[in-house]
């Protein structure tokens, strides 16, 4: 099975349809209210989102790096022109990236930046940072690490306060543990 554009579109449709079927109006109202109406909601539970991504990855097994990134971008975007982005679709993109972090390349940092800029809620930025960006950056070495550091340096000075907070979070997570002070040996009698 090829992981071309038609497979990505089919996977996005499968995920969207499943999330809509798993949703409930009362949860959708709660999510939309909690997020201040910035994002639409299907009212799917977090468990349903995780299960949907698990099922999609079983159904569409051969997704390579490009297909994963295309699918994440499709889920992050609007389901239809003129509609709002949907919280559960974006959460599904985060779950997808969590499960495929080893495939990410240094060049994906700019796409992840776009996701962070447009997330609209810490309910998306926190797992994206903690479970995707930090582990991804931790495995970069050499030139790829240097390129990522340039991007992170730009984030630190960005006018977007959310991006500055993201850079501070990443810096905090990657900072070495402080050395213990004083006597660290236990004394025994």
mmCIF file of C-alpha atoms in Angstrom:
data_model
loop_
_atom_site.group_PDB
_atom_site.id
_atom_site.type_symbol
_atom_site.label_atom_id
_atom_site.label_comp_id
_atom_site.label_asym_id
_atom_site.label_seq_id
_atom_site.Cartn_x
_atom_site.Cartn_y
_atom_site.Cartn_z
ATOM 1 C CA UNK A 1 0.000 0.000 0.000
ATOM 2 C CA UNK A 2 1.350 3.399 -0.972
ATOM 3 C CA UNK A 3 1.102 6.313 1.426
ATOM 4 C CA UNK A 4 0.353 8.893 -1.246
ATOM 5 C CA UNK A 5 -2.038 11.838 -1.107
ATOM 6 C CA UNK A 6 -5.135 9.674 -1.645
ATOM 7 C CA UNK A 7 -4.201 7.501 1.347
ATOM 8 C CA UNK A 8 -3.630 10.590 3.498
ATOM 9 C CA UNK A 9 -7.007 11.998 2.443
ATOM 10 C CA UNK A 10 -8.681 8.650 3.171
ATOM 11 C CA UNK A 11 -7.053 8.483 6.603
ATOM 12 C CA UNK A 12 -8.092 12.062 7.406
ATOM 13 C CA UNK A 13 -11.668 11.277 6.336
ATOM 14 C CA UNK A 14 -11.685 8.079 8.433
ATOM 15 C CA UNK A 15 -10.444 9.970 11.492
ATOM 16 C CA UNK A 16 -12.858 12.869 11.015
ATOM 17 C CA UNK A 17 -15.872 10.612 10.519
ATOM 18 C CA UNK A 18 -14.967 8.429 13.516
ATOM 19 C CA UNK A 19 -14.446 11.437 15.789
ATOM 20 C CA UNK A 20 -17.816 12.851 14.753
ATOM 21 C CA UNK A 21 -19.492 9.492 15.444
ATOM 22 C CA UNK A 22 -17.810 9.284 18.862
ATOM 23 C CA UNK A 23 -18.885 12.806 19.858
ATOM 24 C CA UNK A 24 -21.689 14.049 22.044
ATOM 25 C CA UNK A 25 -23.364 17.459 21.995
ATOM 26 C CA UNK A 26 -22.971 18.074 25.741
ATOM 27 C CA UNK A 27 -19.215 17.462 25.629
ATOM 28 C CA UNK A 28 -18.951 19.623 22.505
ATOM 29 C CA UNK A 29 -20.758 22.477 24.279
ATOM 30 C CA UNK A 30 -18.440 22.099 27.275
ATOM 31 C CA UNK A 31 -15.266 22.124 25.153
ATOM 32 C CA UNK A 32 -16.378 25.062 23.010
ATOM 33 C CA UNK A 33 -17.333 27.029 26.136
ATOM 34 C CA UNK A 34 -14.074 26.187 27.909
ATOM 35 C CA UNK A 35 -12.065 27.299 24.870
ATOM 36 C CA UNK A 36 -14.040 30.505 24.439
ATOM 37 C CA UNK A 37 -15.397 29.507 21.047
ATOM 38 C CA UNK A 38 -11.963 29.654 19.371
ATOM 39 C CA UNK A 39 -12.285 26.087 18.151
ATOM 40 C CA UNK A 40 -15.269 23.966 17.230
ATOM 41 C CA UNK A 41 -15.744 20.628 18.952
ATOM 42 C CA UNK A 42 -17.220 17.255 18.056
ATOM 43 C CA UNK A 43 -17.471 16.310 21.732
ATOM 44 C CA UNK A 44 -15.297 13.198 21.421
ATOM 45 C CA UNK A 45 -13.527 11.983 24.549
ATOM 46 C CA UNK A 46 -9.731 11.877 24.805
ATOM 47 C CA UNK A 47 -9.977 8.079 24.856
ATOM 48 C CA UNK A 48 -11.966 8.146 21.620
ATOM 49 C CA UNK A 49 -9.344 10.389 20.013
ATOM 50 C CA UNK A 50 -6.522 8.052 21.060
ATOM 51 C CA UNK A 51 -8.455 4.971 19.927
ATOM 52 C CA UNK A 52 -9.272 6.568 16.585
ATOM 53 C CA UNK A 53 -5.616 7.309 15.881
ATOM 54 C CA UNK A 54 -4.648 3.788 16.962
ATOM 55 C CA UNK A 55 -7.254 2.334 14.573
ATOM 56 C CA UNK A 56 -6.209 4.657 11.739
ATOM 57 C CA UNK A 57 -2.559 3.654 12.106
ATOM 58 C CA UNK A 58 -3.564 -0.012 11.981
ATOM 59 C CA UNK A 59 -5.672 0.579 8.889
ATOM 60 C CA UNK A 60 -3.070 2.777 7.124
ATOM 61 C CA UNK A 61 0.109 0.948 8.156
ATOM 62 C CA UNK A 62 2.654 2.182 5.666
ATOM 63 C CA UNK A 63 2.675 5.887 6.450
ATOM 64 C CA UNK A 64 6.142 7.325 6.073
ATOM 65 C CA UNK A 65 7.404 10.671 7.386
ATOM 66 C CA UNK A 66 5.770 12.736 4.645
ATOM 67 C CA UNK A 67 2.399 11.018 5.017
ATOM 68 C CA UNK A 68 2.429 11.463 8.800
ATOM 69 C CA UNK A 69 3.208 15.165 8.475
ATOM 70 C CA UNK A 70 0.573 15.628 5.746
ATOM 71 C CA UNK A 71 -2.022 13.852 7.875
ATOM 72 C CA UNK A 72 -1.127 15.911 10.963
ATOM 73 C CA UNK A 73 -1.457 19.100 8.900
ATOM 74 C CA UNK A 74 -4.790 17.974 7.438
ATOM 75 C CA UNK A 75 -6.145 17.235 10.910
ATOM 76 C CA UNK A 76 -4.847 20.543 12.275
ATOM 77 C CA UNK A 77 -6.598 22.527 9.564
ATOM 78 C CA UNK A 78 -10.253 23.228 8.980
ATOM 79 C CA UNK A 79 -12.448 20.266 8.056
ATOM 80 C CA UNK A 80 -14.169 22.380 5.367
ATOM 81 C CA UNK A 81 -13.446 25.799 3.910
ATOM 82 C CA UNK A 82 -15.025 28.523 6.016
ATOM 83 C CA UNK A 83 -15.458 26.322 9.092
ATOM 84 C CA UNK A 84 -13.585 26.572 12.384
ATOM 85 C CA UNK A 85 -10.773 24.209 13.203
ATOM 86 C CA UNK A 86 -11.951 21.369 15.464
ATOM 87 C CA UNK A 87 -10.379 20.702 18.864
ATOM 88 C CA UNK A 88 -10.583 16.900 18.597
ATOM 89 C CA UNK A 89 -9.018 16.881 15.131
ATOM 90 C CA UNK A 90 -6.121 18.940 16.452
ATOM 91 C CA UNK A 91 -5.808 16.660 19.459
ATOM 92 C CA UNK A 92 -5.759 13.720 17.035
ATOM 93 C CA UNK A 93 -2.859 15.412 15.205
ATOM 94 C CA UNK A 94 -0.984 15.679 18.508
ATOM 95 C CA UNK A 95 -1.665 12.007 19.310
ATOM 96 C CA UNK A 96 -0.499 11.034 15.817
ATOM 97 C CA UNK A 97 2.740 12.971 16.278
ATOM 98 C CA UNK A 98 3.224 11.495 19.757
ATOM 99 C CA UNK A 99 3.083 8.026 18.257
ATOM 100 C CA UNK A 100 5.412 8.867 15.363
ATOM 101 C CA UNK A 101 7.942 11.225 16.990
ATOM 102 C CA UNK A 102 10.905 9.064 15.849
ATOM 103 C CA UNK A 103 10.013 9.898 12.225
ATOM 104 C CA UNK A 104 10.318 13.667 12.728
ATOM 105 C CA UNK A 105 13.156 15.566 11.049
ATOM 106 C CA UNK A 106 14.798 18.842 12.093
ATOM 107 C CA UNK A 107 12.972 20.546 9.231
ATOM 108 C CA UNK A 108 9.626 19.677 10.882
ATOM 109 C CA UNK A 109 10.281 22.190 13.643
ATOM 110 C CA UNK A 110 8.831 25.012 11.540
ATOM 111 C CA UNK A 111 5.587 23.074 11.015
ATOM 112 C CA UNK A 112 5.437 22.344 14.742
ATOM 113 C CA UNK A 113 5.955 26.073 15.288
ATOM 114 C CA UNK A 114 2.893 26.749 13.159
ATOM 115 C CA UNK A 115 0.889 24.290 15.246
ATOM 116 C CA UNK A 116 2.036 25.991 18.455
ATOM 117 C CA UNK A 117 1.193 29.448 17.113
ATOM 118 C CA UNK A 118 -2.322 28.447 16.114
ATOM 119 C CA UNK A 119 -3.162 25.984 18.914
ATOM 120 C CA UNK A 120 -5.344 28.441 20.798
ATOM 121 C CA UNK A 121 -5.250 26.467 24.046
ATOM 122 C CA UNK A 122 -2.776 24.962 26.481
ATOM 123 C CA UNK A 123 -4.777 21.726 26.171
ATOM 124 C CA UNK A 124 -3.049 21.352 22.801
ATOM 125 C CA UNK A 125 0.253 23.154 23.376
ATOM 126 C CA UNK A 126 1.187 21.250 26.540
ATOM 127 C CA UNK A 127 1.041 17.729 25.057
ATOM 128 C CA UNK A 128 2.523 18.978 21.797
ATOM 129 C CA UNK A 129 5.484 20.443 23.670
ATOM 130 C CA UNK A 130 5.955 17.776 26.334
ATOM 131 C CA UNK A 131 5.280 14.665 24.256
ATOM 132 C CA UNK A 132 6.380 15.677 20.762
ATOM 133 C CA UNK A 133 8.752 18.649 20.643
ATOM 134 C CA UNK A 134 10.891 17.901 23.728
ATOM 135 C CA UNK A 135 11.521 14.192 22.893
ATOM 136 C CA UNK A 136 12.074 15.101 19.238
ATOM 137 C CA UNK A 137 14.678 17.743 20.136
ATOM 138 C CA UNK A 138 16.347 15.431 22.669
ATOM 139 C CA UNK A 139 17.312 12.975 19.945
ATOM 140 C CA UNK A 140 18.742 15.537 17.511
ATOM 141 C CA UNK A 141 22.527 15.575 17.193
ATOM 142 C CA UNK A 142 25.181 17.511 15.327
ATOM 143 C CA UNK A 143 24.075 19.869 12.578
ATOM 144 C CA UNK A 144 20.405 19.038 13.073
ATOM 145 C CA UNK A 145 20.679 20.053 16.735
ATOM 146 C CA UNK A 146 22.439 23.306 15.773
ATOM 147 C CA UNK A 147 19.709 24.144 13.262
ATOM 148 C CA UNK A 148 17.041 23.459 15.882
ATOM 149 C CA UNK A 149 18.861 25.719 18.368
ATOM 150 C CA UNK A 150 18.703 28.579 15.847
ATOM 151 C CA UNK A 151 14.924 28.127 15.576
ATOM 152 C CA UNK A 152 14.547 27.934 19.363
ATOM 153 C CA UNK A 153 16.628 31.113 19.727
ATOM 154 C CA UNK A 154 14.202 32.831 17.387
ATOM 155 C CA UNK A 155 11.273 31.564 19.479
ATOM 156 C CA UNK A 156 12.807 33.092 22.617
ATOM 157 C CA UNK A 157 12.633 36.577 21.059
ATOM 158 C CA UNK A 158 9.355 36.150 19.146
ATOM 159 C CA UNK A 159 6.572 38.709 19.717
ATOM 160 C CA UNK A 160 4.152 35.790 20.277
ATOM 161 C CA UNK A 161 4.105 35.223 24.047
ATOM 162 C CA UNK A 162 2.947 31.623 23.555
ATOM 163 C CA UNK A 163 6.021 30.851 21.478
ATOM 164 C CA UNK A 164 8.286 32.503 24.064
ATOM 165 C CA UNK A 165 6.658 30.352 26.774
ATOM 166 C CA UNK A 166 7.199 27.278 24.577
ATOM 167 C CA UNK A 167 10.901 28.125 24.229
ATOM 168 C CA UNK A 168 11.194 28.610 28.006
ATOM 169 C CA UNK A 169 9.458 25.272 28.621
ATOM 170 C CA UNK A 170 11.799 23.492 26.202
ATOM 171 C CA UNK A 171 14.824 25.148 27.789
ATOM 172 C CA UNK A 172 13.640 24.099 31.246
ATOM 173 C CA UNK A 173 13.093 20.497 30.121
ATOM 174 C CA UNK A 174 16.497 20.239 28.488
ATOM 175 C CA UNK A 175 18.454 21.957 31.275
ATOM 176 C CA UNK A 176 20.812 19.619 33.124
ATOM 177 C CA UNK A 177 19.877 18.689 36.671
ATOM 178 C CA UNK A 178 21.631 20.884 39.241
ATOM 179 C CA UNK A 179 24.464 19.245 41.103
ATOM 180 C CA UNK A 180 23.672 18.413 44.725
ATOM 181 C CA UNK A 181 25.098 20.813 47.273
ATOM 182 C CA UNK A 182 26.838 19.877 50.514
ATOM 183 C CA UNK A 183 27.467 16.444 51.958
ATOM 184 C CA UNK A 184 25.829 13.847 49.730
ATOM 185 C CA UNK A 185 27.145 10.750 51.495
ATOM 186 C CA UNK A 186 25.033 9.049 54.105
ATOM 187 C CA UNK A 187 26.816 8.327 57.311
ATOM 188 C CA UNK A 188 26.404 4.949 58.900
ATOM 189 C CA UNK A 189 27.316 3.866 62.389
#
